[in-house]
XYZ file of C-alpha atoms in Angstrom:
762
model
C 48.534 66.051 38.314
C 47.189 65.004 41.702
C 49.358 66.495 44.445
C 48.811 64.777 47.773
C 50.165 64.595 51.247
C 51.801 61.219 51.759
C 49.845 59.265 54.410
C 47.055 61.871 54.431
C 43.598 60.326 54.974
C 41.777 63.314 53.491
C 44.050 63.287 50.461
C 43.466 59.547 50.042
C 39.689 59.858 50.128
C 39.662 62.824 47.736
C 42.127 61.102 45.419
C 39.895 58.052 44.976
C 36.930 60.308 44.201
C 38.956 62.243 41.638
C 40.247 59.074 39.967
C 36.691 57.798 39.657
C 35.720 61.100 38.076
C 38.525 61.384 35.502
C 38.816 57.622 34.834
C 42.456 57.638 33.701
C 43.994 55.213 31.209
C 47.078 54.752 33.428
C 48.085 55.744 36.963
C 51.657 56.864 37.721
C 52.635 56.827 41.399
C 55.639 58.338 43.106
C 57.819 55.368 44.029
C 60.642 53.140 42.730
C 59.940 51.723 39.225
C 61.488 48.378 40.221
C 58.262 47.747 42.145
C 56.060 47.769 39.016
C 56.036 43.959 38.961
C 54.863 43.851 42.587
C 51.808 46.091 42.213
C 49.508 43.142 41.572
C 50.146 41.796 45.072
C 48.502 44.915 46.523
C 45.166 43.571 45.319
C 45.527 40.151 47.008
C 42.897 39.463 49.695
C 45.512 38.586 52.324
C 47.615 41.722 51.735
C 46.926 43.802 54.826
C 48.475 47.258 55.267
C 50.539 48.721 56.772
C 53.141 47.246 54.455
C 56.261 48.595 52.804
C 58.220 48.128 49.628
C 61.734 47.013 50.525
C 64.573 47.531 48.075
C 67.991 46.067 48.849
C 71.280 45.405 47.128
C 71.776 41.587 46.994
C 75.550 41.870 47.370
C 75.159 44.191 50.357
C 71.731 43.504 51.928
C 72.138 46.099 54.653
C 72.067 48.800 51.968
C 68.308 49.064 51.738
C 65.384 51.432 51.575
C 61.729 51.299 52.637
C 58.633 52.861 51.058
C 55.812 52.359 53.614
C 52.085 52.394 52.864
C 49.086 52.482 55.183
C 45.447 51.989 54.262
C 45.066 55.780 54.406
C 48.049 56.483 52.131
C 46.923 58.107 48.843
C 49.450 56.004 46.892
C 48.007 52.802 48.337
C 44.466 53.844 47.481
C 45.597 54.762 43.962
C 47.035 51.254 43.538
C 43.869 49.637 44.852
C 41.669 51.752 42.575
C 43.742 50.944 39.490
C 43.795 47.220 40.217
C 40.034 47.150 40.773
C 39.394 49.179 37.582
C 41.848 47.192 35.474
C 44.014 50.252 34.860
C 47.820 49.872 34.467
C 49.986 51.191 37.300
C 53.599 52.375 37.111
C 55.927 53.943 39.638
C 57.614 57.131 38.474
C 60.219 58.177 41.046
C 63.983 57.824 40.645
C 64.812 54.076 40.526
C 66.195 52.461 43.664
C 69.089 51.241 41.510
C 70.281 54.863 41.429
C 69.284 55.946 44.911
C 70.948 52.937 46.590
C 74.204 53.330 44.689
C 76.971 53.970 47.253
C 78.428 56.969 45.461
C 75.141 58.829 45.164
C 75.302 61.786 47.507
C 72.909 64.575 48.216
C 73.952 68.110 48.843
C 74.474 67.436 52.551
C 76.917 64.604 51.799
C 74.535 61.833 52.898
C 73.694 58.787 50.818
C 70.990 59.857 48.414
C 69.452 56.448 48.946
C 68.303 57.385 52.367
C 64.896 58.472 51.265
C 62.262 57.724 51.879
C 63.329 55.380 54.694
C 66.723 53.778 54.466
C 68.971 51.544 56.472
C 72.622 52.282 57.077
C 74.941 49.285 56.734
C 75.711 47.867 60.172
C 79.218 47.279 61.383
C 80.942 44.426 59.598
C 82.189 43.042 62.905
C 78.849 42.885 64.679
C 78.930 40.492 67.614
C 76.451 37.765 68.495
C 75.509 39.811 71.564
C 73.975 42.468 69.332
C 70.772 40.446 69.183
C 70.312 40.762 72.931
C 70.830 44.497 73.236
C 67.874 46.718 74.176
C 65.633 47.922 71.441
C 67.064 50.898 69.620
C 70.669 50.218 70.625
C 71.549 48.708 67.257
C 68.601 49.521 65.010
C 69.505 50.600 61.507
C 69.994 54.310 61.414
C 67.356 56.172 59.438
C 68.180 59.284 57.475
C 65.337 61.599 56.536
C 65.373 63.596 53.338
C 63.068 66.311 54.531
C 59.323 66.563 54.078
C 59.367 65.786 50.390
C 55.659 66.203 49.743
C 55.801 69.708 51.197
C 59.321 70.589 50.099
C 62.948 69.711 50.657
C 64.894 70.023 53.881
C 65.509 73.645 54.840
C 62.280 74.965 53.225
C 58.811 74.977 54.722
C 56.288 75.923 52.041
C 53.355 74.731 54.118
C 54.567 76.917 56.974
C 54.630 79.930 54.663
C 51.121 79.201 53.395
C 49.852 78.650 56.940
C 51.416 81.913 58.082
C 49.757 83.739 55.205
C 46.433 82.257 56.317
C 46.957 83.421 59.911
C 47.874 80.021 61.409
C 50.781 79.484 63.772
C 50.698 75.697 63.209
C 51.360 74.487 59.638
C 50.096 70.982 60.426
C 46.781 72.312 61.712
C 46.363 74.550 58.664
C 46.874 71.648 56.269
C 44.385 69.487 58.155
C 41.765 72.232 58.230
C 42.157 73.174 54.556
C 42.665 69.703 53.059
C 42.396 66.713 55.392
C 39.077 67.665 57.010
C 37.376 68.568 53.733
C 35.221 66.178 51.804
C 37.305 66.774 48.689
C 40.866 67.913 48.027
C 41.275 71.130 45.977
C 43.991 69.713 43.718
C 44.103 72.769 41.428
C 44.317 75.175 44.336
C 47.088 73.130 45.963
C 49.034 73.117 42.688
C 48.713 76.898 42.345
C 49.793 77.423 45.960
C 52.841 75.220 45.492
C 53.729 77.024 42.281
C 53.651 80.325 44.142
C 55.857 78.981 46.925
C 58.330 77.437 44.463
C 58.666 80.652 42.480
C 62.366 81.469 42.223
C 63.355 78.176 43.871
C 66.211 76.192 42.313
C 66.111 72.495 43.297
C 69.278 70.763 44.404
C 70.888 68.129 42.206
C 69.153 65.149 43.761
C 65.677 66.697 43.674
C 66.211 67.866 40.103
C 67.095 64.309 39.071
C 64.031 62.898 40.768
C 61.716 65.316 39.015
C 63.532 64.777 35.708
C 62.886 61.044 35.983
C 59.219 61.661 36.841
C 58.824 63.702 33.660
C 60.586 60.949 31.722
C 58.040 58.369 32.924
C 55.146 60.691 32.010
C 56.557 61.086 28.490
C 56.876 57.325 28.268
C 53.220 56.866 29.170
C 52.129 59.229 26.366
C 54.533 57.516 23.972
C 52.924 54.163 24.810
C 49.556 55.523 23.676
C 47.901 56.481 26.961
C 45.896 59.713 26.791
C 44.420 60.234 30.253
C 47.458 59.951 32.534
C 46.978 60.439 36.298
C 50.164 61.310 38.231
C 49.948 60.820 42.014
C 52.863 62.525 43.758
C 53.766 64.772 46.629
C 52.166 68.197 46.220
C 55.590 69.864 46.191
C 56.500 68.201 42.881
C 53.356 69.164 40.953
C 54.651 72.517 39.587
C 57.760 70.767 38.226
C 55.659 68.157 36.403
C 52.845 70.241 34.893
C 55.069 71.363 32.029
C 56.731 68.216 30.684
C 59.013 70.092 28.272
C 61.620 68.563 25.951
C 63.368 65.338 26.924
C 66.958 66.360 26.165
C 67.646 68.413 29.335
C 66.292 65.644 31.542
C 68.311 62.987 29.716
C 71.489 65.012 30.242
C 70.713 65.327 33.935
C 70.207 61.577 34.312
C 73.109 60.461 32.134
C 76.025 58.742 33.885
C 74.372 58.196 37.247
C 75.948 55.326 39.233
C 73.646 52.384 39.750
C 73.572 49.007 41.451
C 71.544 45.862 41.052
C 68.600 45.847 43.442
C 65.861 43.438 44.397
C 62.461 44.461 45.670
C 59.703 42.905 47.732
C 56.840 43.682 50.064
C 57.348 43.385 53.839
C 54.982 43.905 56.782
C 55.138 47.299 58.459
C 53.810 48.660 61.750
C 52.039 51.817 62.793
C 54.674 52.283 65.459
C 57.372 52.442 62.764
C 55.174 54.694 60.643
C 55.108 57.091 63.594
C 58.806 56.911 64.455
C 60.188 56.729 60.901
C 59.175 58.915 57.978
C 57.607 57.293 54.978
C 58.454 59.349 51.884
C 60.002 61.822 54.295
C 56.530 62.648 55.654
C 56.368 61.970 59.365
C 53.120 60.540 60.712
C 52.836 61.226 64.411
C 49.391 59.663 64.778
C 48.808 56.813 62.293
C 46.072 55.271 64.416
C 44.144 58.544 64.383
C 44.612 58.917 60.614
C 43.431 55.357 60.066
C 40.321 56.156 62.094
C 39.600 59.310 60.087
C 39.923 57.347 56.851
C 37.849 54.358 57.974
C 35.133 56.375 59.732
C 34.265 59.437 57.635
C 30.826 59.575 59.292
C 30.732 60.819 62.913
C 34.454 60.199 63.547
C 34.567 62.035 66.897
C 31.705 60.055 68.435
C 33.185 56.746 67.321
C 36.659 57.695 68.548
C 35.326 58.551 72.000
C 33.391 55.284 72.142
C 36.556 53.325 71.265
C 38.561 55.239 73.862
C 35.961 54.384 76.489
C 36.183 50.705 75.529
C 39.981 50.746 75.887
C 39.731 52.297 79.345
C 37.043 49.827 80.433
C 39.335 46.955 79.427
C 41.716 48.281 82.093
C 38.878 48.321 84.671
C 38.591 52.108 84.613
C 35.002 53.357 85.153
C 33.829 55.168 82.006
C 30.131 55.620 81.377
C 28.080 56.649 78.370
C 27.704 60.057 79.980
C 31.480 60.453 79.884
C 31.459 59.728 76.150
C 28.654 62.204 75.457
C 30.310 64.993 77.440
C 33.683 64.210 75.840
C 32.213 64.639 72.348
C 30.575 67.919 73.373
C 33.819 69.258 74.783
C 35.852 68.284 71.664
C 33.319 69.901 69.342
C 33.130 72.993 71.564
C 36.906 73.397 71.519
C 36.919 73.052 67.717
C 34.209 75.728 67.398
C 36.089 78.133 69.692
C 39.269 77.628 67.653
C 37.480 78.023 64.339
C 38.200 74.526 63.067
C 35.828 72.716 60.674
C 36.238 69.476 62.634
C 37.710 68.590 66.000
C 41.286 67.484 65.486
C 43.476 65.195 67.515
C 44.470 67.958 69.941
C 40.821 68.746 70.774
C 39.912 65.080 71.083
C 42.908 64.400 73.337
C 42.038 67.327 75.604
C 38.472 66.052 75.871
C 39.652 62.514 76.661
C 42.001 63.791 79.366
C 39.452 66.116 80.973
C 36.314 63.959 80.827
C 37.087 60.280 80.264
C 40.340 60.267 82.285
C 39.279 62.967 84.772
C 42.598 64.774 84.443
C 44.878 61.744 84.893
C 47.818 61.487 82.468
C 48.494 57.733 82.696
C 45.218 56.650 81.017
C 45.856 59.265 78.321
C 49.203 57.593 77.586
C 47.342 54.294 77.193
C 45.038 55.891 74.613
C 48.067 57.405 72.903
C 49.809 54.036 72.589
C 46.856 51.892 71.602
C 44.770 54.274 69.511
C 46.667 57.383 68.426
C 49.752 55.475 67.309
C 48.150 52.058 67.095
C 49.473 48.546 67.472
C 48.901 47.152 64.013
C 51.270 44.933 62.012
C 50.614 44.354 58.343
C 50.696 41.058 56.454
C 51.958 40.114 52.991
C 50.637 37.194 50.912
C 52.471 33.912 50.543
C 53.274 34.691 46.913
C 55.437 37.670 47.858
C 59.083 37.318 46.727
C 61.259 36.328 49.686
C 64.785 35.077 50.236
C 64.819 31.379 51.225
C 65.651 32.209 54.841
C 62.590 34.450 55.153
C 60.342 31.768 53.721
C 61.832 29.097 55.986
C 61.189 31.263 59.044
C 57.634 31.916 57.935
C 56.975 28.189 57.564
C 58.477 27.441 60.976
C 56.385 30.169 62.611
C 53.253 28.657 61.083
C 54.173 25.149 62.256
C 54.986 26.335 65.787
C 51.884 28.544 65.978
C 53.925 31.694 66.542
C 52.523 34.890 65.088
C 54.476 38.065 64.406
C 52.789 40.955 66.187
C 53.640 44.620 66.603
C 52.232 44.560 70.124
C 54.760 43.549 72.753
C 53.646 40.355 74.482
C 55.052 37.789 76.894
C 55.511 34.110 76.068
C 56.061 31.538 78.829
C 57.446 28.177 77.739
C 57.507 24.792 79.461
C 60.545 23.038 77.995
C 59.126 19.627 78.914
C 56.591 20.085 76.103
C 57.903 19.380 72.568
C 56.102 22.392 71.052
C 57.486 24.845 73.607
C 60.969 23.336 73.316
C 60.934 23.855 69.538
C 59.715 27.426 70.029
C 62.580 28.091 72.417
C 65.130 26.714 69.968
C 63.761 28.876 67.154
C 63.940 32.060 69.217
C 67.494 31.291 70.349
C 68.556 30.570 66.772
C 67.088 33.866 65.580
C 68.976 35.611 68.376
C 72.218 34.139 67.069
C 71.322 35.526 63.639
C 70.830 39.011 65.059
C 67.023 38.904 64.759
C 65.946 39.887 68.267
C 62.268 39.047 67.834
C 62.301 37.473 71.303
C 64.172 38.932 74.268
C 64.705 36.531 77.217
C 63.360 37.660 80.562
C 63.270 36.197 84.044
C 61.044 33.146 84.087
C 58.043 32.947 86.349
C 58.165 30.223 88.932
C 61.040 27.899 89.719
C 62.778 25.219 87.715
C 65.185 25.166 84.803
C 62.481 23.740 82.539
C 60.734 27.121 82.372
C 61.655 29.931 80.020
C 60.055 33.320 79.406
C 60.332 35.660 76.434
C 59.107 39.084 75.430
C 58.131 39.107 71.749
C 57.817 42.134 69.469
C 58.203 42.032 65.703
C 59.918 45.002 64.072
C 59.959 45.648 60.306
C 63.740 45.952 60.110
C 64.005 42.253 60.967
C 63.360 41.584 57.278
C 66.623 43.360 56.474
C 68.366 41.249 59.107
C 66.952 38.083 57.524
C 67.986 39.134 54.039
C 71.454 39.938 55.327
C 71.657 36.617 57.179
C 70.474 34.774 54.056
C 74.086 34.581 52.969
C 74.798 32.151 55.806
C 72.192 29.576 54.785
C 68.721 28.911 53.450
C 67.223 27.630 56.728
C 67.270 29.108 60.215
C 69.367 26.280 61.810
C 71.887 26.230 58.952
C 72.277 30.013 58.906
C 72.637 30.235 62.689
C 75.254 27.462 62.718
C 77.268 29.098 59.953
C 77.206 32.476 61.667
C 78.368 30.994 64.981
C 81.206 29.125 63.262
C 82.308 32.371 61.632
C 82.145 34.089 65.012
C 84.235 31.379 66.702
C 86.873 31.509 63.977
C 87.802 35.069 64.921
C 90.012 36.076 67.837
C 87.336 36.429 70.525
C 87.597 36.911 74.302
C 87.179 33.700 76.255
C 83.998 34.867 77.983
C 82.322 35.583 74.624
C 83.240 32.130 73.350
C 81.829 30.324 76.385
C 78.691 32.446 76.145
C 78.388 31.363 72.511
C 78.733 27.726 73.615
C 75.870 28.166 76.064
C 73.696 29.737 73.378
C 74.503 26.933 70.934
C 73.123 24.445 73.429
C 70.032 26.573 73.993
C 69.525 26.733 70.226
C 70.333 23.018 69.694
C 73.182 23.609 67.215
C 75.551 20.674 67.856
C 77.661 21.301 64.739
C 78.346 24.886 65.717
C 79.003 23.824 69.322
C 81.918 21.648 68.209
C 83.606 24.636 66.569
C 82.991 26.856 69.573
C 84.374 24.304 72.049
C 87.527 23.945 69.964
C 87.948 27.714 70.056
C 87.297 27.763 73.829
C 89.923 25.098 74.455
C 92.539 26.872 72.335
C 91.818 30.288 73.845
C 91.795 29.028 77.455
C 95.212 27.426 77.015
C 96.705 30.820 76.123
C 94.830 33.029 78.607
C 96.534 33.397 81.993
C 94.371 36.214 83.375
C 92.342 34.776 86.264
C 89.511 37.291 85.792
C 89.136 36.200 82.151
C 88.903 32.581 83.230
C 86.384 33.462 85.932
C 84.261 35.414 83.445
C 84.212 32.427 81.116
C 83.372 29.673 83.607
C 79.712 30.452 84.537
C 78.419 30.168 80.960
C 80.297 26.907 80.504
C 78.930 25.380 83.724
C 75.363 26.462 82.942
C 75.727 24.877 79.531
C 76.571 21.526 81.150
C 73.082 21.325 82.626
C 71.275 21.532 79.277
C 72.186 17.967 78.477
C 69.713 16.958 81.192
C 67.096 19.714 80.914
C 66.741 19.915 77.131
C 67.841 16.459 76.040
C 70.832 18.041 74.264
C 74.253 16.462 74.453
C 76.829 18.608 76.299
C 79.700 16.227 75.749
C 83.106 17.865 76.032
C 82.026 20.715 78.298
C 82.915 19.046 81.600
C 86.598 18.594 80.781
C 86.952 22.246 79.755
C 85.054 23.435 82.838
C 87.232 21.310 85.138
C 90.395 22.710 83.548
C 89.204 26.309 83.909
C 88.188 25.812 87.537
C 91.531 24.230 88.431
C 93.386 27.191 86.961
C 91.079 29.623 88.789
C 91.715 27.892 92.131
C 95.465 28.082 91.533
C 95.537 31.699 90.440
C 92.908 33.305 92.670
C 95.037 33.745 95.861
C 97.483 35.964 93.978
C 94.707 38.036 92.360
C 92.914 39.299 95.487
C 95.039 42.409 95.940
C 94.241 45.862 94.601
C 92.251 49.040 95.141
C 88.504 49.529 95.610
C 87.596 49.200 91.923
C 89.713 46.066 91.477
C 88.153 44.515 94.585
C 84.615 45.157 93.345
C 85.375 43.748 89.908
C 86.978 40.642 91.422
C 84.056 40.043 93.779
C 81.633 40.193 90.853
C 83.544 37.301 89.284
C 83.847 35.442 92.616
C 80.073 35.558 93.120
C 79.451 34.325 89.568
C 81.911 31.440 89.918
C 80.540 30.527 93.353
C 77.025 30.320 91.904
C 78.266 28.210 89.001
C 80.239 25.852 91.266
C 77.103 25.347 93.329
C 75.532 23.584 90.357
C 78.009 20.704 90.750
C 78.438 19.260 94.261
C 81.682 17.469 93.378
C 83.456 20.790 92.710
C 82.213 22.620 95.790
C 84.691 21.443 98.450
C 87.829 22.369 96.516
C 86.458 25.825 95.726
C 85.449 26.520 99.349
C 88.859 25.362 100.563
C 90.522 28.003 98.387
C 88.147 30.701 99.665
C 88.810 29.631 103.292
C 92.542 30.011 102.825
C 92.157 33.466 101.310
C 89.626 34.731 103.871
C 92.024 34.024 106.758
C 94.643 36.440 105.399
C 95.270 39.835 107.027
C 96.252 41.665 103.820
C 92.841 41.485 102.187
C 90.847 44.481 101.098
C 87.969 44.948 103.545
C 85.397 44.359 100.830
C 86.947 41.007 99.873
C 87.420 39.888 103.477
C 83.803 40.599 104.372
C 82.386 38.981 101.250
C 84.424 35.786 101.532
C 83.469 35.446 105.198
C 79.800 35.751 104.266
C 80.121 33.128 101.514
C 81.799 30.710 103.902
C 79.170 31.362 106.591
C 76.317 30.649 104.154
C 78.104 27.482 103.015
C 78.487 26.255 106.609
C 82.282 26.159 106.341
C 82.920 28.776 109.051
C 80.963 28.620 112.353
C 79.040 31.636 113.597
C 81.438 32.111 116.552
C 84.383 32.502 114.167
C 82.396 34.967 112.059
C 81.694 37.039 115.181
C 85.394 37.097 116.014
C 86.313 38.187 112.497
C 83.717 40.929 112.496
C 84.822 42.087 115.948
C 88.425 42.207 114.754
C 87.468 44.077 111.555
C 85.593 46.687 113.617
C 88.087 47.081 116.414
C 89.296 50.515 117.458
C 92.577 50.075 115.591
C 90.900 49.434 112.220
C 90.391 52.517 110.012
C 86.662 53.308 109.732
C 86.728 53.152 105.922
C 88.154 49.603 105.960
C 85.630 48.517 108.586
C 82.776 49.945 106.498
C 84.095 48.098 103.432
C 84.181 44.850 105.435
C 80.544 45.394 106.483
C 79.572 46.165 102.884
C 81.179 42.981 101.614
C 79.683 40.868 104.396
C 76.137 42.200 104.067
C 76.076 42.529 100.269
C 72.808 41.273 98.849
C 70.906 40.674 102.082
C 70.509 42.308 105.480
C 68.514 39.488 107.078
C 71.535 38.434 109.133
C 71.249 41.646 111.125
C 67.615 40.826 111.814
C 68.093 37.251 113.004
C 71.624 37.190 114.490
C 71.736 39.228 117.729
C 75.513 38.939 118.065
C 76.243 40.354 114.619
C 73.598 43.035 115.081
C 75.189 44.142 118.348
C 78.674 44.221 116.813
C 77.598 46.470 113.941
C 75.441 48.630 116.207
C 78.189 49.116 118.780
C 80.737 49.960 116.095
C 78.461 52.574 114.554
C 77.468 54.238 117.834
C 81.079 54.557 118.999
C 82.387 56.235 115.833
C 83.464 59.840 116.181
C 81.370 62.364 114.215
C 84.198 62.860 111.713
C 84.669 59.124 111.154
C 80.914 58.611 110.792
C 80.737 61.255 108.045
C 83.633 59.557 106.238
C 81.993 56.122 106.162
C 78.424 57.327 105.589
C 78.554 56.983 101.739
C 79.717 53.372 102.077
C 76.980 52.623 104.593
C 74.316 54.205 102.412
C 75.443 52.107 99.469
C 75.351 48.948 101.594
C 71.985 49.449 103.268
C 70.406 51.138 100.246
C 70.814 47.921 98.272
C 68.617 45.967 100.702
C 64.950 45.462 99.824
C 62.572 47.911 101.505
C 61.040 45.307 103.898
C 64.532 44.351 105.150
C 65.493 47.977 105.729
C 62.240 48.573 107.571
C 62.775 45.519 109.816
C 66.356 46.545 110.642
C 65.213 50.086 111.449
C 62.494 48.748 113.738
C 64.994 46.601 115.606
C 67.426 49.514 115.986
C 64.639 51.727 117.304
C 63.430 49.063 119.756
C 66.946 48.361 121.058
C 67.871 51.970 121.719
C 64.459 52.830 123.139
C 64.815 49.998 125.666
C 68.270 51.256 126.670
C 67.000 54.786 127.083
C 64.061 53.581 129.198
C 66.377 51.896 131.776
C 67.643 54.663 134.154
C 70.807 54.285 136.229
C 70.128 52.960 139.793
C 70.118 55.471 142.732
C 71.649 53.590 145.746
C 70.392 56.102 148.360
C 66.771 55.900 147.220
C 66.936 52.095 146.874
C 68.383 51.475 150.390
C 65.026 51.142 152.263
C 63.715 48.666 149.697
C 66.923 46.634 149.866
C 66.754 46.372 153.679
C 63.132 45.222 153.482
C 63.888 42.545 150.903
C 66.835 41.272 152.970
C 64.680 41.005 156.075
C 62.004 39.088 154.167
C 64.603 36.693 152.857
C 66.069 36.280 156.377
C 69.452 37.489 155.260
C 70.288 39.271 158.522
C 69.216 42.009 160.860
C 69.290 45.736 160.401
C 73.003 46.014 161.146
C 73.850 43.486 158.414
C 71.464 45.193 156.061
C 73.108 48.486 156.766
C 76.595 47.077 156.200
C 75.545 45.430 152.942
C 73.846 48.570 151.760
């Protein structure tokens, strides 16, 4: 019985040494027995950890569980040893068929399937937009079953042992006693766990797990094996040392609900190993553990050298002297604290103090790149996959796209066939809910450029398995999912957005279904704001026929119909309070931008805005914004704009309405105040003549208006205000008595009359 800490590098190293010593006939490993047929893949040359076993229910793919492995996981090393030695391997934990059954519940009422790492089923009505939400906003929820190798939730046996040893940190005690040793004291660990478990009664789920483990051990002896090595979490060892009769365990396992499951290997990441809990054992620093496992000789020196290299890559000056002093400090801290080897806390303090000279930002870089790590595993081509997964893998290979855990940017030139195909693939995956690529603002100008931020996450394999029901290839599955989306009762704006994304993804069959839904929905929707929300996506989609070589036939007629209805209904929709005005202006700006893409629609739209802007019953925000739009379009001359602003800021206008007019007029840019002296003077005069009470009332509106300007614009406006008022203050009022002698002299020089005339004129 070899009790280990899951993902413990010291346990992994000691386990391999112990297996070589005892040379077992068979190795039993804590894990789902359905994975027995997949063990052989762990020995393939192109299998690169971190990887995970993924179990899922074919009829409900989102009901799934993960069992992750890193190179430093004892279970992984046990598999590798057995495969190299030609020794059979079996998994001995409760089957996933039981743990993923929907009616299996633990004592807390959660799905018992949720360990080690499990995915909750997503909402059945998930929208297409889910693929474009920020990371974490729709990730599968992960339920943790407690630290199973140290004990169930609510008990902390390691904490009790650490406290007995005089430690206030259970993690540090375990590392000092086990992880930093050259060998693991398996017998001592078993005795300690037996002492901690004394008087403990396991809950129903844990009892079933341990009953099934004993059942597998009995089966190994029954099959003729004599030297049986059981690799499991240390907490379970006392329950397995005495196998006992089979009848009680059979009664405990009888009648358990079960489902049909399928199992495969999937790539995993160190980032997920740190944020999720494999086997319920959280790994806060997988990169550090990987280093300890890979570099048993002089680990501190090599870690410091790697940290220095990472900092030098960022052009930070780090010398060999820094590395030497950093190692000395880490070892000194470990000696002061009585530790056999400097741990991560000592090394981090040394890096911060010496290599980073007290700065926290470089330490965060080390944390991200080294302590957690940026590694993504790889599974061999022979790994079982659903057809959709295999199709995606083949397309990625053909398009030279590689899944990476490290976030990276990808800039595409859509004029190049390779980049165009890459863009289509990423858009299609987005429609399937696989947000491998997130669009970002493209660098440079031109609609032929597109930029993405790529980051592969392990849960995408669940998304692909779930989406496999829509089709066996990425285009077919994406088209089917969009058609299903369009068949439901969706808001008009969502449908037009789907049409735009179909063009981006080059899905003409799905586009036909979406356009039919758009046409039917638009005919029934009389809300002008709904029509305005839908139009921009539709107009943008029209352009892709030229930019991407994709046909956009049918879009123009729908766009023309929507715009005509917007022009007819907008004059009656411009009334309301502050919130309504802001919401309406957001739609007006979007429609105005969209109309600007087609010159033949511009005049009719501006004519409608001109008629509305001339009304006296407008909200100040709307009146100011429409005037600004018309000024920028050249429809209203500057003199008329000055008159409208003067009227809006007259003494009879309430200050709050005047401030709203200014906010609407200046929204987005304050350069007009810099370059137009007339408008600058109007705003300046209005502000300086407000009473103190009125100024306090409008100050929040003014702060919101001017605070939205870029810093250089605000600085330029402030400089002009300062210069203007300084010049006024520097011009004193004339003193006629003191100026009289100078006036007489000037008049005489000019021959304008004698002294008497000068006196009279003065």
